[in-house]
Coordinates of C-alpha atoms in Angstrom, one line a residue:
M1 CA 20.3 9.7 60.3
L2 CA 21.8 8.8 63.7
L3 CA 23.8 11.8 64.8
G4 CA 26.8 12.1 67.0
K5 CA 27.5 14.0 70.3
T6 CA 29.2 17.3 71.0
I7 CA 32.9 17.5 71.1
G8 CA 32.9 18.4 74.8
S9 CA 31.2 15.1 75.8
M10 CA 33.5 12.1 75.9
G11 CA 31.3 9.0 75.9
R12 CA 32.6 6.4 73.5
A13 CA 30.4 3.9 71.6
R14 CA 32.2 3.8 68.3
G15 CA 32.1 3.0 64.7
R16 CA 28.9 1.0 63.8
L17 CA 27.5 1.7 60.4
A18 CA 24.5 3.9 60.5
P19 CA 24.1 4.9 56.8
L20 CA 20.5 5.7 57.3
V21 CA 18.3 8.1 55.2
L22 CA 15.2 9.1 57.2
A23 CA 12.1 10.9 56.3
G24 CA 12.5 14.7 56.1
L25 CA 16.2 14.7 56.9
T26 CA 18.3 17.4 55.4
L27 CA 22.0 18.1 55.8
V28 CA 22.7 21.4 57.4
A29 CA 26.0 23.3 57.1
L30 CA 27.1 24.0 60.7
S31 CA 28.4 27.3 61.8
S32 CA 31.9 25.9 62.5
P33 CA 33.6 22.8 61.1
A34 CA 34.6 21.8 64.6
R35 CA 31.0 21.8 66.0
A36 CA 28.7 18.8 66.1
D37 CA 25.0 18.7 66.9
D38 CA 23.7 19.2 70.4
N39 CA 22.0 15.8 70.7
I40 CA 24.2 14.0 73.2
R41 CA 24.7 10.4 72.1
P42 CA 27.3 7.7 73.2
I43 CA 29.6 8.5 70.4
D44 CA 33.2 9.4 70.9
F45 CA 34.1 12.2 68.5
T46 CA 37.8 11.4 69.0
H47 CA 37.3 8.3 66.9
N48 CA 34.9 9.8 64.4
N49 CA 32.3 7.2 64.8
T50 CA 29.1 9.2 64.7
G51 CA 26.4 7.7 62.5
A52 CA 27.4 7.9 58.8
P53 CA 25.6 10.7 57.0
A54 CA 22.8 10.1 54.5
P55 CA 23.8 9.6 50.9
V56 CA 21.2 12.2 49.8
P57 CA 18.9 14.4 51.9
G58 CA 15.2 14.0 52.2
G59 CA 15.0 10.2 51.7
V60 CA 12.5 7.7 53.0
F61 CA 13.8 4.4 54.2
G62 CA 11.9 1.5 52.7
S63 CA 12.1 -2.2 52.0
G64 CA 13.7 -3.6 48.9
P65 CA 12.3 -6.2 46.5
A66 CA 12.0 -9.7 47.7
L67 CA 14.9 -11.8 46.7
H68 CA 15.4 -15.5 46.8
P69 CA 18.7 -17.0 48.0
G70 CA 21.0 -17.5 45.0
T71 CA 19.3 -14.8 43.0
K72 CA 21.8 -13.0 40.7
I73 CA 20.9 -9.3 41.0
C74 CA 23.2 -8.1 38.2
S75 CA 26.5 -8.7 36.5
T76 CA 29.2 -6.4 35.2
A77 CA 30.6 -6.5 31.7
T78 CA 34.0 -8.2 31.3
Q79 CA 36.7 -5.8 32.3
N80 CA 40.4 -6.1 31.5
A81 CA 41.7 -2.8 32.9
A82 CA 44.2 -2.6 35.8
N83 CA 41.5 -1.2 38.0
V84 CA 38.1 -3.0 37.8
N85 CA 34.7 -1.7 39.2
T86 CA 32.9 -4.6 40.9
D87 CA 29.6 -2.7 41.1
C88 CA 26.7 -3.5 38.7
D89 CA 23.8 -1.3 39.7
P90 CA 20.7 -3.0 38.3
G91 CA 19.2 0.0 36.5
N92 CA 15.5 0.9 36.4
G93 CA 16.3 4.1 38.3
I94 CA 18.1 2.3 41.1
T95 CA 21.6 3.5 41.9
G96 CA 23.7 4.3 44.9
P97 CA 27.2 4.5 46.5
H98 CA 29.3 1.6 47.8
N99 CA 32.0 1.7 50.5
E100 CA 33.7 -0.2 53.3
T101 CA 35.2 -2.9 51.2
S102 CA 36.3 -6.4 52.4
I103 CA 37.8 -9.1 50.1
A104 CA 38.6 -12.8 50.3
V105 CA 39.9 -15.4 47.8
N106 CA 38.9 -19.0 47.7
P107 CA 42.0 -21.2 48.4
T108 CA 40.6 -24.1 46.4
N109 CA 39.9 -21.9 43.4
T110 CA 41.8 -18.7 43.3
Q111 CA 39.6 -17.4 40.4
N112 CA 36.8 -17.3 42.9
I113 CA 36.9 -14.0 44.9
I114 CA 34.2 -12.4 47.1
G115 CA 34.0 -8.7 47.9
G116 CA 31.8 -7.4 50.7
L117 CA 30.6 -3.7 50.7
N118 CA 28.1 -1.3 52.2
D119 CA 25.6 -1.2 49.3
Y120 CA 23.1 1.7 49.2
Q121 CA 20.1 1.2 46.9
L122 CA 18.5 4.5 46.1
G123 CA 15.4 5.1 43.9
L124 CA 13.6 8.2 42.8
N125 CA 9.8 7.8 42.8
P126 CA 7.6 9.5 40.1
G127 CA 6.6 12.2 42.7
G128 CA 10.2 13.1 43.4
Q129 CA 10.5 11.2 46.7
V130 CA 13.8 9.3 47.3
S131 CA 13.5 5.8 48.7
E132 CA 16.4 3.8 50.1
T133 CA 17.6 0.5 51.3
V134 CA 21.1 -0.3 52.6
L135 CA 21.6 -4.0 52.1
S136 CA 25.1 -5.4 51.7
R137 CA 25.6 -7.7 48.7
A138 CA 28.2 -10.3 47.9
H139 CA 30.2 -9.2 44.9
V140 CA 31.4 -12.4 43.4
T141 CA 33.8 -13.3 40.5
F142 CA 34.7 -16.7 39.1
D143 CA 37.2 -15.5 36.5
G144 CA 39.8 -13.8 38.7
G145 CA 38.1 -10.4 38.8
H146 CA 37.2 -9.6 35.2
T147 CA 33.5 -10.2 35.6
W148 CA 31.5 -9.6 38.8
S149 CA 28.0 -10.5 39.9
E150 CA 26.0 -9.4 42.9
Y151 CA 24.0 -11.8 45.2
P152 CA 21.9 -11.1 48.3
I153 CA 23.3 -12.3 51.6
N154 CA 20.0 -11.7 53.6
A155 CA 17.2 -12.6 51.3
N156 CA 14.4 -12.0 53.9
S157 CA 13.1 -8.7 55.3
A158 CA 14.1 -9.3 58.9
Y159 CA 16.6 -6.4 58.7
Q160 CA 16.1 -3.1 56.9
A161 CA 19.8 -2.4 56.7
T162 CA 23.1 -4.3 56.9
G163 CA 26.6 -3.0 57.0
D164 CA 30.2 -3.2 58.3
P165 CA 30.9 -6.1 55.9
S166 CA 33.6 -8.7 56.5
V167 CA 34.3 -11.8 54.3
A168 CA 36.5 -14.9 54.6
F169 CA 37.0 -18.4 53.1
D170 CA 38.0 -21.5 55.1
A171 CA 40.5 -24.0 53.7
T172 CA 37.7 -26.0 52.0
G173 CA 36.4 -23.0 50.0
H174 CA 33.4 -22.4 52.2
A175 CA 32.6 -18.7 52.4
Y176 CA 31.5 -16.5 55.4
Y177 CA 30.1 -13.0 55.3
A178 CA 29.6 -11.0 58.5
T179 CA 27.5 -7.8 58.9
L180 CA 25.6 -5.8 61.4
G181 CA 21.8 -6.0 61.0
F182 CA 19.6 -2.9 61.7
R183 CA 15.8 -2.5 62.4
F184 CA 14.1 0.9 62.6
V185 CA 11.7 1.8 65.4
G186 CA 10.9 5.4 64.3
P187 CA 12.0 8.1 62.0
F188 CA 14.9 9.1 64.2
N189 CA 15.8 5.9 66.0
A190 CA 16.9 2.3 65.4
T191 CA 17.4 -0.8 67.5
N192 CA 20.9 -1.5 68.5
P193 CA 22.2 -3.8 65.7
D194 CA 22.6 -7.6 65.8
V195 CA 25.7 -9.4 64.5
L196 CA 24.9 -11.7 61.6
V197 CA 27.1 -14.2 59.7
A198 CA 26.0 -15.7 56.4
N199 CA 27.7 -18.8 54.9
S200 CA 27.9 -20.1 51.4
G201 CA 29.0 -23.4 50.0
D202 CA 28.9 -22.4 46.3
G203 CA 31.5 -19.7 46.1
G204 CA 29.3 -16.8 47.2
K205 CA 26.1 -17.2 45.2
T206 CA 23.8 -18.8 47.8
W207 CA 23.8 -17.7 51.4
A208 CA 22.2 -18.8 54.7
S209 CA 22.3 -16.2 57.5
T210 CA 22.5 -16.8 61.2
R211 CA 22.3 -14.3 64.1
I212 CA 25.4 -14.6 66.2
A213 CA 24.6 -12.0 68.8
A214 CA 21.6 -9.7 69.5
G215 CA 21.9 -6.0 70.4
S216 CA 19.4 -4.7 72.9
G217 CA 17.6 -1.4 73.4
V218 CA 17.9 1.6 71.1
E219 CA 20.8 3.9 70.4
T220 CA 19.3 6.7 72.7
G221 CA 18.8 4.5 75.8
V222 CA 19.9 1.6 77.9
G223 CA 21.1 -1.4 76.0
D224 CA 24.0 -3.1 74.2
L225 CA 25.2 -1.5 71.0
L226 CA 27.1 -4.2 69.0
D227 CA 29.7 -2.9 66.5
K228 CA 32.4 -3.6 64.0
E229 CA 32.2 -7.4 63.7
Y230 CA 35.1 -9.0 61.8
I231 CA 35.6 -12.6 60.7
A232 CA 38.4 -15.1 60.0
A233 CA 38.1 -18.7 58.9
W234 CA 40.4 -21.8 58.8
G235 CA 40.4 -25.6 58.3
K236 CA 37.2 -27.4 57.5
G237 CA 34.2 -25.5 58.6
N238 CA 35.8 -23.3 61.2
A239 CA 35.4 -19.6 61.6
I240 CA 35.6 -16.9 64.4
V241 CA 33.8 -13.6 64.5
T242 CA 34.8 -10.9 67.0
F243 CA 32.9 -7.7 67.8
G244 CA 32.5 -4.8 70.2
D245 CA 29.8 -4.5 72.8
F246 CA 29.1 -1.0 74.0
R247 CA 27.0 -1.2 77.2
L248 CA 24.8 2.0 77.3
G249 CA 23.1 3.5 80.3
V250 CA 20.4 6.1 80.7
G251 CA 20.2 8.4 77.7
G252 CA 22.7 6.3 75.8
A253 CA 25.6 7.1 78.1
L254 CA 28.5 4.7 77.8
V255 CA 29.0 2.2 80.7
S256 CA 31.7 0.0 79.2
A257 CA 33.2 -1.2 75.9
T258 CA 34.1 -4.9 75.6
I259 CA 35.3 -7.2 72.8
Y260 CA 33.4 -10.5 72.3
S261 CA 34.1 -13.6 70.2
S262 CA 32.1 -16.6 68.9
V263 CA 33.2 -19.6 66.8
T264 CA 31.7 -22.2 64.5
H265 CA 33.0 -25.7 63.6
D266 CA 30.1 -26.7 61.4
F267 CA 30.4 -24.3 58.4
G268 CA 28.5 -21.5 60.1
R269 CA 25.3 -23.5 61.0
T270 CA 25.8 -23.1 64.7
W271 CA 27.9 -20.7 66.8
T272 CA 29.1 -20.7 70.4
Q273 CA 27.6 -18.3 72.9
P274 CA 29.6 -15.0 72.6
Q275 CA 32.1 -14.4 75.4
P276 CA 34.2 -11.4 76.4
I277 CA 37.9 -11.6 75.4
S278 CA 39.3 -8.1 76.2
G279 CA 40.1 -9.0 79.8
N280 CA 39.8 -6.2 82.3
L281 CA 39.9 -3.5 79.5
D282 CA 36.6 -1.7 79.3
Q283 CA 37.2 0.9 76.7
A284 CA 37.9 -1.6 73.9
F285 CA 36.7 -1.4 70.3
V286 CA 37.3 -2.3 66.6
S287 CA 38.7 -5.8 66.9
V288 CA 40.1 -8.0 64.1
P289 CA 41.1 -11.7 64.3
T290 CA 43.8 -13.6 62.5
V291 CA 44.8 -17.3 62.3
A292 CA 48.5 -18.1 62.5
A293 CA 50.3 -20.9 60.7
D294 CA 50.1 -23.2 63.7
G295 CA 46.3 -22.7 64.1
K296 CA 46.6 -20.2 67.0
I297 CA 44.2 -17.2 66.9
Y298 CA 45.1 -13.7 67.8
V299 CA 42.8 -10.7 68.0
S300 CA 43.8 -7.0 67.9
F301 CA 41.8 -4.1 69.1
L302 CA 42.1 -0.5 70.3
D303 CA 41.6 0.5 73.9
T304 CA 41.3 4.0 75.3
K305 CA 43.5 4.5 78.4
F306 CA 44.0 8.2 78.5
L307 CA 40.7 9.7 79.8
D308 CA 42.1 12.6 81.9
P309 CA 41.3 15.9 80.0
S310 CA 44.4 17.4 81.6
S311 CA 46.7 14.8 80.0
P312 CA 48.6 15.6 76.8
N313 CA 47.6 12.1 75.7
F314 CA 43.8 12.8 76.3
G315 CA 41.7 10.5 74.1
R316 CA 44.6 8.5 72.7
D317 CA 44.4 4.8 72.3
V318 CA 46.6 1.8 72.8
Y319 CA 46.7 -1.2 70.4
E320 CA 46.2 -4.5 72.3
V321 CA 46.4 -8.1 71.2
V322 CA 44.9 -11.2 72.9
Q323 CA 45.3 -14.9 72.0
V324 CA 42.0 -16.9 72.0
S325 CA 41.2 -20.6 71.8
P326 CA 40.4 -22.0 68.3
A327 CA 38.0 -24.5 70.0
T328 CA 35.9 -22.1 72.1
G329 CA 37.0 -18.5 71.2
A330 CA 37.8 -18.0 74.9
R331 CA 40.8 -15.7 75.8
V332 CA 43.8 -17.8 76.7
A333 CA 46.5 -15.1 76.9
G334 CA 46.8 -11.3 77.0
P335 CA 45.9 -8.5 76.6
F336 CA 49.4 -7.6 75.4
N337 CA 50.3 -4.0 74.9
V338 CA 51.4 -3.2 71.3
A339 CA 51.9 0.5 71.2
K340 CA 50.3 3.9 72.0
V341 CA 48.4 5.4 69.0
I342 CA 48.6 9.1 68.3
D343 CA 44.9 9.7 67.7
G344 CA 43.8 11.8 70.6
F345 CA 41.5 14.7 71.3
T346 CA 43.7 17.3 69.6
D347 CA 45.7 15.2 67.2
Y348 CA 43.4 15.6 64.2
P349 CA 41.4 18.5 62.8
V350 CA 37.6 18.0 63.3
A351 CA 34.6 18.5 61.1
L352 CA 31.0 17.6 61.8
G353 CA 32.2 16.3 65.2
R354 CA 34.6 13.8 63.7
Q355 CA 38.3 13.6 63.0
T356 CA 39.3 14.2 59.5
Y357 CA 42.2 15.6 57.4
Q358 CA 43.4 18.8 55.7
D359 CA 40.6 20.5 53.6
S360 CA 38.3 17.5 54.2
L361 CA 35.1 16.5 55.9
F362 CA 35.1 12.7 55.7
R363 CA 35.5 10.9 59.0
S364 CA 38.6 8.8 59.7
W365 CA 40.4 7.1 62.5
A366 CA 43.5 5.2 63.4
A367 CA 42.2 1.6 63.1
G368 CA 43.9 -1.1 61.1
N369 CA 44.3 -4.8 61.6
I370 CA 46.5 -7.7 62.7
T371 CA 47.9 -10.3 60.3
A372 CA 49.9 -13.5 60.7
D373 CA 53.0 -14.7 58.7
P374 CA 52.3 -18.1 57.1
T375 CA 56.1 -18.9 57.1
N376 CA 56.6 -18.3 60.9
A377 CA 53.7 -19.0 63.3
K378 CA 55.1 -16.6 65.9
H379 CA 55.5 -13.7 63.5
L380 CA 52.6 -11.2 63.7
A381 CA 52.1 -7.6 62.5
V382 CA 49.7 -4.9 63.6
V383 CA 49.2 -1.9 61.3
W384 CA 47.4 1.4 61.8
S385 CA 47.6 5.1 60.9
D386 CA 48.1 8.0 63.2
M387 CA 49.3 11.6 63.4
R388 CA 52.7 11.1 65.1
N389 CA 54.5 12.9 62.2
S390 CA 51.8 15.5 61.6
P391 CA 51.9 19.1 62.7
P392 CA 49.3 20.0 65.3
P393 CA 46.0 21.1 63.8
A394 CA 44.8 24.7 63.8
P395 CA 43.9 25.9 67.4
D396 CA 40.2 25.5 66.7
L397 CA 40.8 22.1 64.9
D398 CA 39.4 23.6 61.7
P399 CA 40.4 21.3 58.8
Y400 CA 40.4 24.2 56.4
K401 CA 43.1 25.9 58.4
S402 CA 45.1 22.8 59.2
V403 CA 48.0 21.0 57.4
T404 CA 48.0 17.2 58.1
N405 CA 50.5 14.4 57.5
S406 CA 48.9 11.1 58.7
D407 CA 51.2 8.1 58.3
V408 CA 50.8 4.3 58.3
V409 CA 52.5 2.7 61.3
V410 CA 53.6 -0.9 61.9
S411 CA 54.6 -3.0 64.9
E412 CA 55.7 -6.6 64.7
S413 CA 56.0 -9.5 67.1
F414 CA 58.2 -12.7 66.8
D415 CA 57.0 -14.4 70.0
G416 CA 53.3 -14.9 69.4
G417 CA 52.2 -11.4 70.4
R418 CA 53.9 -11.3 73.8
T419 CA 56.3 -8.5 72.9
W420 CA 56.3 -6.0 70.0
S421 CA 58.8 -3.9 68.1
S422 CA 58.9 -0.2 68.4
P423 CA 56.4 1.3 66.0
T424 CA 57.7 2.1 62.5
A425 CA 56.1 4.8 60.5
I426 CA 56.1 4.6 56.7
T427 CA 57.0 8.3 56.1
L428 CA 55.4 9.5 52.9
P429 CA 54.3 13.0 52.0
N430 CA 50.7 14.1 52.9
D431 CA 48.1 11.8 54.3
Q432 CA 47.9 8.0 54.3
F433 CA 45.0 6.3 56.2
M434 CA 42.8 3.3 56.7
P435 CA 45.6 0.7 56.2
W436 CA 45.2 -3.1 56.0
G437 CA 48.0 -5.6 56.3
A438 CA 48.5 -9.1 54.9
F439 CA 51.5 -11.5 54.7
D440 CA 52.0 -13.4 51.4
A441 CA 53.3 -17.0 51.0
S442 CA 56.9 -15.9 51.1
G443 CA 56.6 -14.0 54.4
Q444 CA 56.5 -10.5 52.9
L445 CA 54.2 -8.0 54.6
H446 CA 52.0 -6.0 52.3
I447 CA 49.9 -3.0 53.5
G448 CA 47.2 -1.4 51.4
F449 CA 46.0 2.2 52.2
F450 CA 44.4 5.3 50.9
D451 CA 47.3 7.6 49.8
R452 CA 47.3 11.4 49.2
Q453 CA 51.0 11.6 48.4
Y454 CA 50.2 11.8 44.7
D455 CA 48.5 15.2 45.0
S456 CA 50.7 18.2 46.2
A457 CA 47.5 19.9 47.5
N458 CA 46.8 16.9 49.8
H459 CA 43.3 16.5 48.5
R460 CA 42.9 13.6 46.0
Y461 CA 43.8 10.1 47.0
G462 CA 44.9 6.9 45.3
Y463 CA 45.3 3.5 46.7
S464 CA 48.8 2.2 47.4
L465 CA 50.6 -1.0 48.5
A466 CA 53.7 -0.9 50.8
T467 CA 55.8 -4.1 50.9
E468 CA 58.3 -5.1 53.5
P469 CA 60.8 -7.9 52.6
A470 CA 60.4 -11.2 54.5
A471 CA 62.2 -11.1 57.9
T472 CA 65.4 -13.2 58.0
G473 CA 65.6 -13.3 61.8
S474 CA 63.7 -12.2 64.9
T475 CA 63.4 -8.5 63.9
P476 CA 61.4 -6.8 61.1
A477 CA 63.1 -5.6 58.0
G478 CA 61.7 -2.2 58.7
T479 CA 62.0 -0.9 55.1
F480 CA 59.1 -0.6 52.7
S481 CA 58.8 -0.1 49.0
T482 CA 55.5 1.6 47.8
T483 CA 53.6 1.0 44.6
Q484 CA 50.5 2.9 43.4
V485 CA 47.6 0.6 42.7
T486 CA 45.2 3.1 41.3
T487 CA 45.4 4.4 37.8
T488 CA 43.1 7.5 38.5
L489 CA 42.9 9.6 41.7
S490 CA 39.8 10.2 43.7
Q491 CA 38.6 13.7 44.8
P492 CA 36.8 13.6 48.2
T493 CA 37.1 17.3 49.1
K494 CA 34.5 18.6 46.7
N495 CA 31.8 17.7 44.2
D496 CA 30.7 14.4 45.6
R497 CA 27.3 13.2 44.6
W498 CA 26.8 11.2 47.8
F499 CA 27.1 12.2 51.5
A500 CA 27.8 15.7 50.3
T501 CA 28.1 18.7 52.7
T502 CA 29.4 22.2 52.2
L503 CA 31.1 24.0 55.1
N504 CA 33.6 26.0 53.0
P505 CA 32.4 27.6 49.7
A506 CA 35.8 26.8 48.1
F507 CA 35.0 23.1 48.7
P508 CA 31.3 22.6 47.7
F509 CA 29.7 19.2 48.2
A510 CA 32.6 17.7 50.1
T511 CA 32.1 14.0 51.0
A512 CA 31.4 13.4 54.7
F513 CA 31.7 9.6 54.5
L514 CA 33.7 7.2 52.3
G515 CA 33.7 4.3 54.8
D516 CA 35.8 3.4 57.7
Y517 CA 38.1 0.8 56.1
S518 CA 39.1 -0.9 52.9
N519 CA 41.0 -4.3 52.6
I520 CA 43.6 -6.3 50.8
A521 CA 44.0 -10.1 50.6
V522 CA 46.8 -12.3 49.3
V523 CA 46.3 -15.1 46.9
P524 CA 47.2 -18.4 48.7
N525 CA 50.6 -19.9 47.8
S526 CA 51.7 -16.8 45.9
T527 CA 52.9 -13.3 46.3
D528 CA 49.9 -11.8 44.5
V529 CA 47.9 -9.1 46.3
L530 CA 44.3 -8.3 45.8
S531 CA 43.3 -4.7 46.6
Y532 CA 39.8 -3.5 47.1
W533 CA 39.0 0.1 47.9
T534 CA 36.3 2.9 47.8
D535 CA 37.0 4.7 44.5
M536 CA 35.5 8.1 43.4
R537 CA 36.7 8.4 39.8
R538 CA 33.3 7.8 38.2
T539 CA 30.5 10.4 37.9
S540 CA 27.0 9.5 39.3
C541 CA 23.9 11.5 38.5
F542 CA 20.8 11.3 40.7
A543 CA 17.8 13.5 41.2
G544 CA 19.1 16.3 38.9
R545 CA 22.6 16.6 40.3
C546 CA 25.9 14.9 39.2
G547 CA 29.1 14.4 41.2
H548 CA 31.8 11.9 42.1
S549 CA 30.5 8.4 42.8
E550 CA 31.7 5.9 45.4
D551 CA 32.4 2.4 44.0
G552 CA 34.2 -0.7 45.0
F553 CA 37.3 -1.1 42.8
F554 CA 39.5 -4.1 42.5
A555 CA 43.1 -4.7 41.4
R556 CA 45.5 -7.6 41.3
T557 CA 49.2 -6.8 41.9
G558 CA 52.0 -9.3 41.4
G559 CA 52.6 -12.2 39.0

């Protein structure tokens, strides 16, 4: 597993997936929830982006079975419930968690939906040894979400792990699936990942993958660590992928953090040379593109401007937006300042060197996305979550002594991203986090998010949708109604089967990782919303212990 840095060291390469199980690794309960390991790495604890913990300790990373493009790995049974599990583990002793969900719907056939996830394939060998691969799959349905099948997106063995999934369809129904690609160079190190984009012309069954950008070096030395790629598509064969590039110096110390973009106009067969789009901002990360109704493209990202430890804003970020060229991906306007984000050094409790919430260990952050209104090309919204309405955490940042109240926050623009409304928080009880926004065909803004308002103890979460009525002028409506999507709550504070760590005996086997994001999508030409989230309602048993699972669950809300 790739570990993070100490709290007192403020380098900041953030957020790439590192869900690695390495030989001989065991998870060790630290003496304090607010203490990380002593191995200095270019990871900013303020944004909780240390390498994801191992699903189970003591594993050996291996290679999976050879798969041909278009191979159906498995299929679910037909499901007619309000909440549907898209995972179909193939059996034969192979199982594993799933998280970081992305979803897209085919505009030419709305019964065809693709989900992207981090997929962990764990096997228990006869001698008791755990083997693992981490290869993202395409979870595909052709009946509107009742039956799902899994297909490989990288059928060769060039990469031993892929993650940070992102999926999209263009207007012709051609599909795109972006990930990071990892290779290992030793039991405790990996090459900095590449950015990969696969494309499919048959609704998500058969994929051809292309490397868009290459990382360089390893995570402990000089090089370029590429991270958190995200994709959007439009028209006939057009797509854009944006990603962060963390330039690392000696010992993995951060030099700069820049957002890059690359575009294709031939259905993903070739891509332009990536180019920087974050202007003079050099602490930029976690970008997301969106395509407006007039074809203009906007990209949101976070940038850390408060680096003075004596500042009360120390470690806080600012959301920024740039406009880029659909033809080349080059920046044409911006960056434009959206709002300051309350996500700094002392705004959250901390466990395992990462920000978290009350009585929890799983990492979290403020990041959300940008989305464009199909009824008004100049109307955009940026959504995120932060701690502006939360009481300060305990003096030592211990989550088991803190009370938290994270809220989803929205800012909107009616002039193509040049100016932005004052941030509006959706004030709900307890914690809401990892939001994702999307406008429907009528111009209503929907936001999906993990939601702990349903548990008075602020432990279990559901998944909710907040909806803002369509704007009638040049200002946002500013009022949201909230609907619970989930029919069963998830319990991340104890008894997890995967990523489990115990720091407080009252909360044994707490989950340390449930992904960094989950998504929603709107059905084209309708007001229906598709939600896709990491769900822990099921029980998984592996290597003699049972606990909460992590699965990709799907729901359709609306007509």
